[in-house]
Amino acid sequence: MVHKGWLAVLAAIAIAAAGGCTGEQPAESGGPSVRLYVFDCGTLHYDNADAYQLKKEEVARTDMSMACFLVKHSKGTLMWDVGAVADGGWTPTGSPVRMKIVLPDKGERDVTMRKLLKSQLAEAGYSLADITYLALSHYHWDHTANANDFAGSTWLTRKPERDVMFSTPPPDRTIPANYSALANSKTVIIDQDTYDVFGDDTVVLKSAPGHTPGHQVLFLNLPKTGPVVLSGDLYHYPEERRLSRLPVRDFNREQTAASRAALEIFLKEKGAQLWIQHDIGADEKLRKSPEYYD
Ligand SMILES: [Zn+2]
């Protein structure tokens, strides 16, 4: 016969071993399990930074990274920004593919693509059907290219952004056909400054209008990495933040300035790092999926 006290000790050892083996925190230890995967959604080529009131010599590099992100939480998954070129619009070759994107207003953009978004998701172990939520920082072409693929997820958006996305005439700086299927998605219209996606303050959408009417940023509290904010396009270049320069063509530049001021206070309060999604130098240093940040 085994003594009752020994059973309790054995149970405690079993729980500790389970936690130690998987590397995941069991729910009973109190810490939620959150992971962030960073995907390579291409490079955007610019030979100047005029659109951000920055002289070429003030900017370390004028090219921009384009990243997509997947957040895995114990209660579900969230895709954040879904790329510049739809997977159906190009074919990977194993080498970087340089191509031109023509926007509806005939504006052309030079990009380099390396990997399909869906193959990167698959490498990380996820299919489209595994994605609970979709959130976009904003509707511009370089953040929405694969949005139709996520129409079966629940879309977390803000009314002014959704309204402009489906307005007539359609908005500029985007390809509305790439996100048209979201019109029929299950949708949560967020009407407060912050929206706590999984209810435990680890994954929070925060309003940051100005670049577009309903632009937002994403706050993550990662167990080991710590608090991080994904910028959307509140900033593009680190120099834009350091030198306090505003983009020339934002929807509302006063709003952008106010959103930036509010975010700086938020970052201090949370002790959070800011990851500027288009900052190519910073992006190159990030671990890419299937590795992840936890
Ligand atoms: Zn952008």
PDB file of C-alpha atoms and ligand atoms in Angstrom:
ATOM      1  CA  MET A   1       0.000   0.000   0.000  1.00  0.00           C
ATOM      2  CA  VAL A   2       1.320   3.435  -0.925  1.00  0.00           C
ATOM      3  CA  HIS A   3       0.976   6.160   1.641  1.00  0.00           C
ATOM      4  CA  LYS A   4      -1.339   9.104   0.689  1.00  0.00           C
ATOM      5  CA  GLY A   5       1.485  11.600   1.168  1.00  0.00           C
ATOM      6  CA  TRP A   6       3.600   9.775  -1.399  1.00  0.00           C
ATOM      7  CA  LEU A   7       0.802   9.963  -3.958  1.00  0.00           C
ATOM      8  CA  ALA A   8       0.748  13.743  -3.573  1.00  0.00           C
ATOM      9  CA  VAL A   9       4.535  13.912  -4.044  1.00  0.00           C
ATOM     10  CA  LEU A  10       4.377  11.663  -7.127  1.00  0.00           C
ATOM     11  CA  ALA A  11       1.591  13.796  -8.616  1.00  0.00           C
ATOM     12  CA  ALA A  12       3.645  16.937  -8.063  1.00  0.00           C
ATOM     13  CA  ILE A  13       6.667  15.335  -9.780  1.00  0.00           C
ATOM     14  CA  ALA A  14       4.472  14.296 -12.740  1.00  0.00           C
ATOM     15  CA  ILE A  15       3.163  17.855 -13.189  1.00  0.00           C
ATOM     16  CA  ALA A  16       6.667  19.321 -12.990  1.00  0.00           C
ATOM     17  CA  ALA A  17       7.957  16.785 -15.530  1.00  0.00           C
ATOM     18  CA  ALA A  18       5.125  17.503 -17.965  1.00  0.00           C
ATOM     19  CA  GLY A  19       5.858  21.226 -17.812  1.00  0.00           C
ATOM     20  CA  GLY A  20       9.587  20.644 -18.167  1.00  0.00           C
ATOM     21  CA  CYS A  21       9.289  18.309 -21.161  1.00  0.00           C
ATOM     22  CA  THR A  22       6.994  20.345 -23.356  1.00  0.00           C
ATOM     23  CA  GLY A  23       8.504  23.727 -22.596  1.00  0.00           C
ATOM     24  CA  GLU A  24       4.943  25.039 -22.383  1.00  0.00           C
ATOM     25  CA  GLN A  25       3.599  26.436 -19.191  1.00  0.00           C
ATOM     26  CA  PRO A  26       0.719  24.314 -17.931  1.00  0.00           C
ATOM     27  CA  ALA A  27      -2.371  26.397 -17.240  1.00  0.00           C
ATOM     28  CA  GLU A  28      -2.225  25.563 -13.516  1.00  0.00           C
ATOM     29  CA  SER A  29       1.167  27.295 -13.195  1.00  0.00           C
ATOM     30  CA  GLY A  30      -0.617  30.591 -13.912  1.00  0.00           C
ATOM     31  CA  GLY A  31       1.254  31.811 -17.006  1.00  0.00           C
ATOM     32  CA  PRO A  32      -0.630  31.786 -20.299  1.00  0.00           C
ATOM     33  CA  SER A  33       1.198  30.265 -23.243  1.00  0.00           C
ATOM     34  CA  VAL A  34       1.718  32.825 -26.049  1.00  0.00           C
ATOM     35  CA  ARG A  35       3.971  32.471 -29.062  1.00  0.00           C
ATOM     36  CA  LEU A  36       4.761  34.858 -31.887  1.00  0.00           C
ATOM     37  CA  TYR A  37       5.804  33.593 -35.319  1.00  0.00           C
ATOM     38  CA  VAL A  38       7.383  36.074 -37.757  1.00  0.00           C
ATOM     39  CA  PHE A  39       6.945  35.375 -41.469  1.00  0.00           C
ATOM     40  CA  ASP A  40       8.871  36.815 -44.405  1.00  0.00           C
ATOM     41  CA  CYS A  41       6.261  38.534 -46.575  1.00  0.00           C
ATOM     42  CA  GLY A  42       8.803  40.207 -48.859  1.00  0.00           C
ATOM     43  CA  THR A  43      10.930  43.324 -49.277  1.00  0.00           C
ATOM     44  CA  LEU A  44       9.669  46.648 -50.641  1.00  0.00           C
ATOM     45  CA  HIS A  45      12.251  48.599 -52.625  1.00  0.00           C
ATOM     46  CA  TYR A  46      12.541  52.387 -52.387  1.00  0.00           C
ATOM     47  CA  ASP A  47      15.467  54.544 -53.441  1.00  0.00           C
ATOM     48  CA  ASN A  48      14.450  57.472 -51.230  1.00  0.00           C
ATOM     49  CA  ALA A  49      12.399  58.255 -48.113  1.00  0.00           C
ATOM     50  CA  ASP A  50      10.784  61.481 -49.392  1.00  0.00           C
ATOM     51  CA  ALA A  51       7.304  60.268 -48.490  1.00  0.00           C
ATOM     52  CA  TYR A  52       8.348  60.368 -44.825  1.00  0.00           C
ATOM     53  CA  GLN A  53      10.060  63.785 -44.954  1.00  0.00           C
ATOM     54  CA  LEU A  54      13.405  62.080 -44.524  1.00  0.00           C
ATOM     55  CA  LYS A  55      16.431  62.815 -46.675  1.00  0.00           C
ATOM     56  CA  LYS A  56      18.178  59.816 -48.114  1.00  0.00           C
ATOM     57  CA  GLU A  57      21.280  60.542 -46.030  1.00  0.00           C
ATOM     58  CA  GLU A  58      19.170  60.581 -42.837  1.00  0.00           C
ATOM     59  CA  VAL A  59      17.992  56.993 -43.385  1.00  0.00           C
ATOM     60  CA  ALA A  60      20.240  53.971 -42.890  1.00  0.00           C
ATOM     61  CA  ARG A  61      18.319  51.972 -45.513  1.00  0.00           C
ATOM     62  CA  THR A  62      15.415  53.035 -47.707  1.00  0.00           C
ATOM     63  CA  ASP A  63      14.132  49.524 -48.503  1.00  0.00           C
ATOM     64  CA  MET A  64      11.418  48.203 -46.208  1.00  0.00           C
ATOM     65  CA  SER A  65      10.751  44.764 -44.781  1.00  0.00           C
ATOM     66  CA  MET A  66       7.238  43.390 -45.043  1.00  0.00           C
ATOM     67  CA  ALA A  67       6.429  40.948 -42.277  1.00  0.00           C
ATOM     68  CA  CYS A  68       3.332  38.918 -41.424  1.00  0.00           C
ATOM     69  CA  PHE A  69       2.762  37.535 -37.927  1.00  0.00           C
ATOM     70  CA  LEU A  70       0.954  34.664 -36.265  1.00  0.00           C
ATOM     71  CA  VAL A  71       0.135  34.714 -32.564  1.00  0.00           C
ATOM     72  CA  LYS A  72      -0.571  31.348 -30.950  1.00  0.00           C
ATOM     73  CA  HIS A  73      -2.394  31.550 -27.645  1.00  0.00           C
ATOM     74  CA  SER A  74      -3.752  28.659 -25.607  1.00  0.00           C
ATOM     75  CA  LYS A  75      -7.268  29.911 -26.479  1.00  0.00           C
ATOM     76  CA  GLY A  76      -6.735  30.342 -30.243  1.00  0.00           C
ATOM     77  CA  THR A  77      -4.675  31.988 -32.961  1.00  0.00           C
ATOM     78  CA  LEU A  78      -4.457  35.464 -34.460  1.00  0.00           C
ATOM     79  CA  MET A  79      -2.976  36.468 -37.840  1.00  0.00           C
ATOM     80  CA  TRP A  80      -1.637  40.023 -37.894  1.00  0.00           C
ATOM     81  CA  ASP A  81      -1.091  41.520 -41.383  1.00  0.00           C
ATOM     82  CA  VAL A  82      -1.139  39.222 -44.370  1.00  0.00           C
ATOM     83  CA  GLY A  83       1.380  40.381 -46.919  1.00  0.00           C
ATOM     84  CA  ALA A  84       1.973  42.430 -50.041  1.00  0.00           C
ATOM     85  CA  VAL A  85       1.578  39.864 -52.808  1.00  0.00           C
ATOM     86  CA  ALA A  86      -1.184  37.251 -52.763  1.00  0.00           C
ATOM     87  CA  ASP A  87       0.138  33.684 -52.806  1.00  0.00           C
ATOM     88  CA  GLY A  88      -1.847  33.103 -56.000  1.00  0.00           C
ATOM     89  CA  GLY A  89      -0.111  36.017 -57.715  1.00  0.00           C
ATOM     90  CA  TRP A  90       3.415  34.605 -57.939  1.00  0.00           C
ATOM     91  CA  THR A  91       5.375  31.373 -58.009  1.00  0.00           C
ATOM     92  CA  PRO A  92       8.353  30.740 -55.730  1.00  0.00           C
ATOM     93  CA  THR A  93      11.516  29.547 -57.472  1.00  0.00           C
ATOM     94  CA  GLY A  94      13.780  28.886 -54.489  1.00  0.00           C
ATOM     95  CA  SER A  95      15.594  32.150 -55.269  1.00  0.00           C
ATOM     96  CA  PRO A  96      14.291  35.650 -54.473  1.00  0.00           C
ATOM     97  CA  VAL A  97      11.705  36.747 -57.059  1.00  0.00           C
ATOM     98  CA  ARG A  98      11.743  40.441 -57.941  1.00  0.00           C
ATOM     99  CA  MET A  99       8.450  41.733 -59.270  1.00  0.00           C
ATOM    100  CA  LYS A 100       6.377  44.858 -59.889  1.00  0.00           C
ATOM    101  CA  ILE A 101       3.024  45.396 -58.229  1.00  0.00           C
ATOM    102  CA  VAL A 102       0.644  47.669 -60.115  1.00  0.00           C
ATOM    103  CA  LEU A 103      -1.934  49.320 -57.885  1.00  0.00           C
ATOM    104  CA  PRO A 104      -5.405  50.285 -59.173  1.00  0.00           C
ATOM    105  CA  ASP A 105      -4.264  53.931 -59.483  1.00  0.00           C
ATOM    106  CA  LYS A 106      -1.473  52.654 -61.805  1.00  0.00           C
ATOM    107  CA  GLY A 107       1.163  53.327 -59.156  1.00  0.00           C
ATOM    108  CA  GLU A 108       3.971  50.765 -59.336  1.00  0.00           C
ATOM    109  CA  ARG A 109       5.890  49.200 -56.470  1.00  0.00           C
ATOM    110  CA  ASP A 110       9.040  47.046 -56.658  1.00  0.00           C
ATOM    111  CA  VAL A 111       9.094  44.061 -54.350  1.00  0.00           C
ATOM    112  CA  THR A 112      11.177  40.961 -53.767  1.00  0.00           C
ATOM    113  CA  MET A 113       9.359  37.835 -52.649  1.00  0.00           C
ATOM    114  CA  ARG A 114      10.907  34.655 -51.277  1.00  0.00           C
ATOM    115  CA  LYS A 115       8.246  32.418 -49.709  1.00  0.00           C
ATOM    116  CA  LEU A 116       4.484  31.940 -49.899  1.00  0.00           C
ATOM    117  CA  LEU A 117       2.630  32.866 -46.735  1.00  0.00           C
ATOM    118  CA  LYS A 118       0.702  29.577 -46.696  1.00  0.00           C
ATOM    119  CA  SER A 119       3.863  27.469 -46.983  1.00  0.00           C
ATOM    120  CA  GLN A 120       5.372  29.401 -44.060  1.00  0.00           C
ATOM    121  CA  LEU A 121       2.206  28.772 -42.034  1.00  0.00           C
ATOM    122  CA  ALA A 122       2.424  25.071 -42.927  1.00  0.00           C
ATOM    123  CA  GLU A 123       6.092  24.918 -41.871  1.00  0.00           C
ATOM    124  CA  ALA A 124       5.039  26.290 -38.490  1.00  0.00           C
ATOM    125  CA  GLY A 125       2.333  23.624 -38.299  1.00  0.00           C
ATOM    126  CA  TYR A 126      -0.773  25.663 -39.147  1.00  0.00           C
ATOM    127  CA  SER A 127      -3.379  25.645 -41.898  1.00  0.00           C
ATOM    128  CA  LEU A 128      -5.869  28.385 -42.742  1.00  0.00           C
ATOM    129  CA  ALA A 129      -8.549  26.458 -40.847  1.00  0.00           C
ATOM    130  CA  ASP A 130      -6.461  26.801 -37.649  1.00  0.00           C
ATOM    131  CA  ILE A 131      -6.655  30.597 -37.649  1.00  0.00           C
ATOM    132  CA  THR A 132      -9.239  31.873 -35.168  1.00  0.00           C
ATOM    133  CA  TYR A 133      -8.858  35.623 -35.699  1.00  0.00           C
ATOM    134  CA  LEU A 134      -7.602  37.967 -38.403  1.00  0.00           C
ATOM    135  CA  ALA A 135      -6.554  41.524 -37.558  1.00  0.00           C
ATOM    136  CA  LEU A 136      -4.976  43.986 -39.988  1.00  0.00           C
ATOM    137  CA  SER A 137      -3.001  47.009 -38.877  1.00  0.00           C
ATOM    138  CA  HIS A 138      -4.691  48.776 -41.816  1.00  0.00           C
ATOM    139  CA  TYR A 139      -6.035  48.200 -45.309  1.00  0.00           C
ATOM    140  CA  HIS A 140      -3.059  49.249 -47.506  1.00  0.00           C
ATOM    141  CA  TRP A 141      -1.976  46.800 -50.227  1.00  0.00           C
ATOM    142  CA  ASP A 142       1.221  45.678 -48.470  1.00  0.00           C
ATOM    143  CA  HIS A 143      -0.694  44.443 -45.395  1.00  0.00           C
ATOM    144  CA  THR A 144      -3.772  42.825 -46.960  1.00  0.00           C
ATOM    145  CA  ALA A 145      -2.725  40.762 -49.995  1.00  0.00           C
ATOM    146  CA  ASN A 146      -3.760  37.357 -48.629  1.00  0.00           C
ATOM    147  CA  ALA A 147      -6.771  38.593 -46.633  1.00  0.00           C
ATOM    148  CA  ASN A 148      -9.312  36.585 -48.667  1.00  0.00           C
ATOM    149  CA  ASP A 149      -7.601  33.387 -47.509  1.00  0.00           C
ATOM    150  CA  PHE A 150      -8.556  34.270 -43.915  1.00  0.00           C
ATOM    151  CA  ALA A 151     -12.215  35.064 -44.616  1.00  0.00           C
ATOM    152  CA  GLY A 152     -13.189  31.991 -42.563  1.00  0.00           C
ATOM    153  CA  SER A 153     -11.548  33.493 -39.455  1.00  0.00           C
ATOM    154  CA  THR A 154     -13.230  36.098 -37.273  1.00  0.00           C
ATOM    155  CA  TRP A 155     -12.141  39.543 -38.441  1.00  0.00           C
ATOM    156  CA  LEU A 156     -11.265  42.039 -35.685  1.00  0.00           C
ATOM    157  CA  THR A 157     -11.572  45.534 -37.129  1.00  0.00           C
ATOM    158  CA  ARG A 158     -12.685  49.071 -36.437  1.00  0.00           C
ATOM    159  CA  LYS A 159     -15.678  50.739 -38.041  1.00  0.00           C
ATOM    160  CA  PRO A 160     -13.868  53.661 -39.735  1.00  0.00           C
ATOM    161  CA  GLU A 161     -11.396  51.213 -41.314  1.00  0.00           C
ATOM    162  CA  ARG A 162     -14.040  48.762 -42.492  1.00  0.00           C
ATOM    163  CA  ASP A 163     -16.163  51.628 -43.848  1.00  0.00           C
ATOM    164  CA  VAL A 164     -13.316  53.020 -45.972  1.00  0.00           C
ATOM    165  CA  MET A 165     -12.303  49.534 -47.188  1.00  0.00           C
ATOM    166  CA  PHE A 166     -15.743  48.955 -48.701  1.00  0.00           C
ATOM    167  CA  SER A 167     -16.454  52.543 -49.762  1.00  0.00           C
ATOM    168  CA  THR A 168     -17.318  53.740 -53.276  1.00  0.00           C
ATOM    169  CA  PRO A 169     -15.117  54.761 -54.978  1.00  0.00           C
ATOM    170  CA  PRO A 170     -12.685  52.283 -53.388  1.00  0.00           C
ATOM    171  CA  PRO A 171      -9.781  53.645 -51.317  1.00  0.00           C
ATOM    172  CA  ASP A 172      -6.370  54.203 -52.889  1.00  0.00           C
ATOM    173  CA  ARG A 173      -3.038  52.546 -51.949  1.00  0.00           C
ATOM    174  CA  THR A 174      -4.684  49.143 -51.882  1.00  0.00           C
ATOM    175  CA  ILE A 175      -6.098  46.311 -53.989  1.00  0.00           C
ATOM    176  CA  PRO A 176      -9.678  45.850 -52.745  1.00  0.00           C
ATOM    177  CA  ALA A 177     -10.095  42.543 -54.614  1.00  0.00           C
ATOM    178  CA  ASN A 178      -7.501  41.041 -52.229  1.00  0.00           C
ATOM    179  CA  TYR A 179      -9.760  41.558 -49.189  1.00  0.00           C
ATOM    180  CA  SER A 180     -13.244  41.559 -50.756  1.00  0.00           C
ATOM    181  CA  ALA A 181     -14.196  38.224 -49.099  1.00  0.00           C
ATOM    182  CA  LEU A 182     -13.908  39.839 -45.644  1.00  0.00           C
ATOM    183  CA  ALA A 183     -17.208  41.625 -46.367  1.00  0.00           C
ATOM    184  CA  ASN A 184     -18.957  38.356 -45.436  1.00  0.00           C
ATOM    185  CA  SER A 185     -16.631  37.247 -42.622  1.00  0.00           C
ATOM    186  CA  LYS A 186     -17.753  36.897 -39.066  1.00  0.00           C
ATOM    187  CA  THR A 187     -16.672  40.317 -37.807  1.00  0.00           C
ATOM    188  CA  VAL A 188     -16.078  41.990 -34.464  1.00  0.00           C
ATOM    189  CA  ILE A 189     -16.299  45.793 -34.729  1.00  0.00           C
ATOM    190  CA  ILE A 190     -14.036  47.175 -32.013  1.00  0.00           C
ATOM    191  CA  ASP A 191     -15.277  50.466 -30.614  1.00  0.00           C
ATOM    192  CA  GLN A 192     -12.878  50.969 -27.721  1.00  0.00           C
ATOM    193  CA  ASP A 193      -9.210  52.051 -27.605  1.00  0.00           C
ATOM    194  CA  THR A 194      -7.948  48.606 -26.594  1.00  0.00           C
ATOM    195  CA  TYR A 195      -9.394  45.164 -27.317  1.00  0.00           C
ATOM    196  CA  ASP A 196      -8.141  42.229 -25.282  1.00  0.00           C
ATOM    197  CA  VAL A 197      -8.347  39.350 -27.803  1.00  0.00           C
ATOM    198  CA  PHE A 198      -8.067  36.375 -25.429  1.00  0.00           C
ATOM    199  CA  GLY A 199      -9.196  38.055 -22.198  1.00  0.00           C
ATOM    200  CA  ASP A 200      -5.911  37.849 -20.269  1.00  0.00           C
ATOM    201  CA  ASP A 201      -4.059  41.022 -21.396  1.00  0.00           C
ATOM    202  CA  THR A 202      -1.464  39.070 -23.399  1.00  0.00           C
ATOM    203  CA  VAL A 203      -2.758  39.946 -26.899  1.00  0.00           C
ATOM    204  CA  VAL A 204      -4.293  43.412 -27.168  1.00  0.00           C
ATOM    205  CA  LEU A 205      -5.270  45.480 -30.209  1.00  0.00           C
ATOM    206  CA  LYS A 206      -4.779  49.204 -29.625  1.00  0.00           C
ATOM    207  CA  SER A 207      -6.258  52.000 -31.706  1.00  0.00           C
ATOM    208  CA  ALA A 208      -3.650  54.194 -33.452  1.00  0.00           C
ATOM    209  CA  PRO A 209      -5.512  56.122 -36.172  1.00  0.00           C
ATOM    210  CA  GLY A 210      -4.001  58.600 -38.604  1.00  0.00           C
ATOM    211  CA  HIS A 211      -2.157  56.581 -41.227  1.00  0.00           C
ATOM    212  CA  THR A 212      -5.642  55.287 -42.088  1.00  0.00           C
ATOM    213  CA  PRO A 213      -8.940  56.055 -40.291  1.00  0.00           C
ATOM    214  CA  GLY A 214      -8.967  52.864 -38.208  1.00  0.00           C
ATOM    215  CA  HIS A 215      -5.270  51.989 -38.052  1.00  0.00           C
ATOM    216  CA  GLN A 216      -4.284  49.848 -35.057  1.00  0.00           C
ATOM    217  CA  VAL A 217      -1.186  48.359 -33.413  1.00  0.00           C
ATOM    218  CA  LEU A 218      -0.786  45.032 -31.599  1.00  0.00           C
ATOM    219  CA  PHE A 219       0.479  44.677 -28.026  1.00  0.00           C
ATOM    220  CA  LEU A 220       1.798  41.273 -26.963  1.00  0.00           C
ATOM    221  CA  ASN A 221       2.953  40.210 -23.526  1.00  0.00           C
ATOM    222  CA  LEU A 222       5.231  37.273 -24.301  1.00  0.00           C
ATOM    223  CA  PRO A 223       6.250  35.103 -21.324  1.00  0.00           C
ATOM    224  CA  LYS A 224      10.016  35.144 -22.016  1.00  0.00           C
ATOM    225  CA  THR A 225      10.536  37.925 -24.580  1.00  0.00           C
ATOM    226  CA  GLY A 226       8.453  40.378 -22.567  1.00  0.00           C
ATOM    227  CA  PRO A 227       6.061  43.058 -23.793  1.00  0.00           C
ATOM    228  CA  VAL A 228       6.242  44.009 -27.489  1.00  0.00           C
ATOM    229  CA  VAL A 229       4.186  46.310 -29.700  1.00  0.00           C
ATOM    230  CA  LEU A 230       3.929  45.584 -33.439  1.00  0.00           C
ATOM    231  CA  SER A 231       3.749  49.022 -35.049  1.00  0.00           C
ATOM    232  CA  GLY A 232       1.657  48.546 -38.159  1.00  0.00           C
ATOM    233  CA  ASP A 233       2.549  51.668 -40.156  1.00  0.00           C
ATOM    234  CA  LEU A 234       2.439  54.136 -37.262  1.00  0.00           C
ATOM    235  CA  TYR A 235       6.150  54.349 -38.125  1.00  0.00           C
ATOM    236  CA  HIS A 236       7.972  52.976 -41.185  1.00  0.00           C
ATOM    237  CA  TYR A 237      11.607  53.882 -40.504  1.00  0.00           C
ATOM    238  CA  PRO A 238      13.287  54.020 -37.080  1.00  0.00           C
ATOM    239  CA  GLU A 239      14.571  57.467 -38.116  1.00  0.00           C
ATOM    240  CA  GLU A 240      10.974  58.646 -38.471  1.00  0.00           C
ATOM    241  CA  ARG A 241      10.534  57.989 -34.766  1.00  0.00           C
ATOM    242  CA  ARG A 242      13.933  59.325 -33.705  1.00  0.00           C
ATOM    243  CA  LEU A 243      13.684  62.537 -35.774  1.00  0.00           C
ATOM    244  CA  SER A 244       9.905  63.004 -35.294  1.00  0.00           C
ATOM    245  CA  ARG A 245       9.019  63.148 -38.984  1.00  0.00           C
ATOM    246  CA  LEU A 246       5.497  62.566 -40.228  1.00  0.00           C
ATOM    247  CA  PRO A 247       4.536  60.875 -43.487  1.00  0.00           C
ATOM    248  CA  VAL A 248       3.453  63.257 -46.240  1.00  0.00           C
ATOM    249  CA  ARG A 249       0.314  61.344 -47.279  1.00  0.00           C
ATOM    250  CA  ASP A 250      -1.345  60.014 -44.130  1.00  0.00           C
ATOM    251  CA  PHE A 251      -5.154  60.087 -43.926  1.00  0.00           C
ATOM    252  CA  ASN A 252      -4.869  62.516 -40.982  1.00  0.00           C
ATOM    253  CA  ARG A 253      -1.391  63.611 -39.891  1.00  0.00           C
ATOM    254  CA  GLU A 254      -2.597  65.310 -36.673  1.00  0.00           C
ATOM    255  CA  GLN A 255      -4.164  61.992 -35.693  1.00  0.00           C
ATOM    256  CA  THR A 256      -0.910  60.199 -36.510  1.00  0.00           C
ATOM    257  CA  ALA A 257       1.015  62.605 -34.267  1.00  0.00           C
ATOM    258  CA  ALA A 258      -1.521  62.088 -31.456  1.00  0.00           C
ATOM    259  CA  SER A 259      -1.431  58.293 -31.886  1.00  0.00           C
ATOM    260  CA  ARG A 260       2.371  58.350 -31.732  1.00  0.00           C
ATOM    261  CA  ALA A 261       2.336  60.447 -28.551  1.00  0.00           C
ATOM    262  CA  ALA A 262      -0.204  58.078 -26.964  1.00  0.00           C
ATOM    263  CA  LEU A 263       1.809  55.039 -27.989  1.00  0.00           C
ATOM    264  CA  GLU A 264       5.033  56.415 -26.474  1.00  0.00           C
ATOM    265  CA  ILE A 265       3.205  56.743 -23.126  1.00  0.00           C
ATOM    266  CA  PHE A 266       1.743  53.228 -23.527  1.00  0.00           C
ATOM    267  CA  LEU A 267       5.199  51.761 -24.299  1.00  0.00           C
ATOM    268  CA  LYS A 268       6.626  53.353 -21.137  1.00  0.00           C
ATOM    269  CA  GLU A 269       3.717  52.162 -18.998  1.00  0.00           C
ATOM    270  CA  LYS A 270       4.069  48.602 -20.251  1.00  0.00           C
ATOM    271  CA  GLY A 271       7.874  48.611 -20.480  1.00  0.00           C
ATOM    272  CA  ALA A 272       7.356  47.368 -24.048  1.00  0.00           C
ATOM    273  CA  GLN A 273       9.690  47.264 -27.044  1.00  0.00           C
ATOM    274  CA  LEU A 274       8.394  48.697 -30.325  1.00  0.00           C
ATOM    275  CA  TRP A 275       8.932  46.545 -33.397  1.00  0.00           C
ATOM    276  CA  ILE A 276       8.618  48.731 -36.487  1.00  0.00           C
ATOM    277  CA  GLN A 277       7.336  46.256 -39.040  1.00  0.00           C
ATOM    278  CA  HIS A 278       8.862  48.000 -42.078  1.00  0.00           C
ATOM    279  CA  ASP A 279      12.293  48.467 -40.381  1.00  0.00           C
ATOM    280  CA  ILE A 280      14.402  46.209 -42.587  1.00  0.00           C
ATOM    281  CA  GLY A 281      17.474  46.298 -40.331  1.00  0.00           C
ATOM    282  CA  ALA A 282      15.456  45.237 -37.285  1.00  0.00           C
ATOM    283  CA  ASP A 283      13.455  42.670 -39.248  1.00  0.00           C
ATOM    284  CA  GLU A 284      16.604  40.961 -40.518  1.00  0.00           C
ATOM    285  CA  LYS A 285      17.602  40.273 -36.925  1.00  0.00           C
ATOM    286  CA  LEU A 286      14.257  38.673 -36.022  1.00  0.00           C
ATOM    287  CA  ARG A 287      13.974  34.883 -35.761  1.00  0.00           C
ATOM    288  CA  LYS A 288      11.746  33.722 -38.578  1.00  0.00           C
ATOM    289  CA  SER A 289       9.150  30.976 -38.449  1.00  0.00           C
ATOM    290  CA  PRO A 290       9.182  28.047 -37.757  1.00  0.00           C
ATOM    291  CA  GLU A 291      11.261  29.417 -34.899  1.00  0.00           C
ATOM    292  CA  TYR A 292       9.205  31.678 -32.643  1.00  0.00           C
ATOM    293  CA  TYR A 293       9.232  34.145 -29.792  1.00  0.00           C
ATOM    294  CA  ASP A 294       7.614  33.083 -26.563  1.00  0.00           C
TER     295      ASP A 294
HETATM  296 ZN    ZN B   1       2.953  49.343 -44.985  1.00  0.00          ZN
END
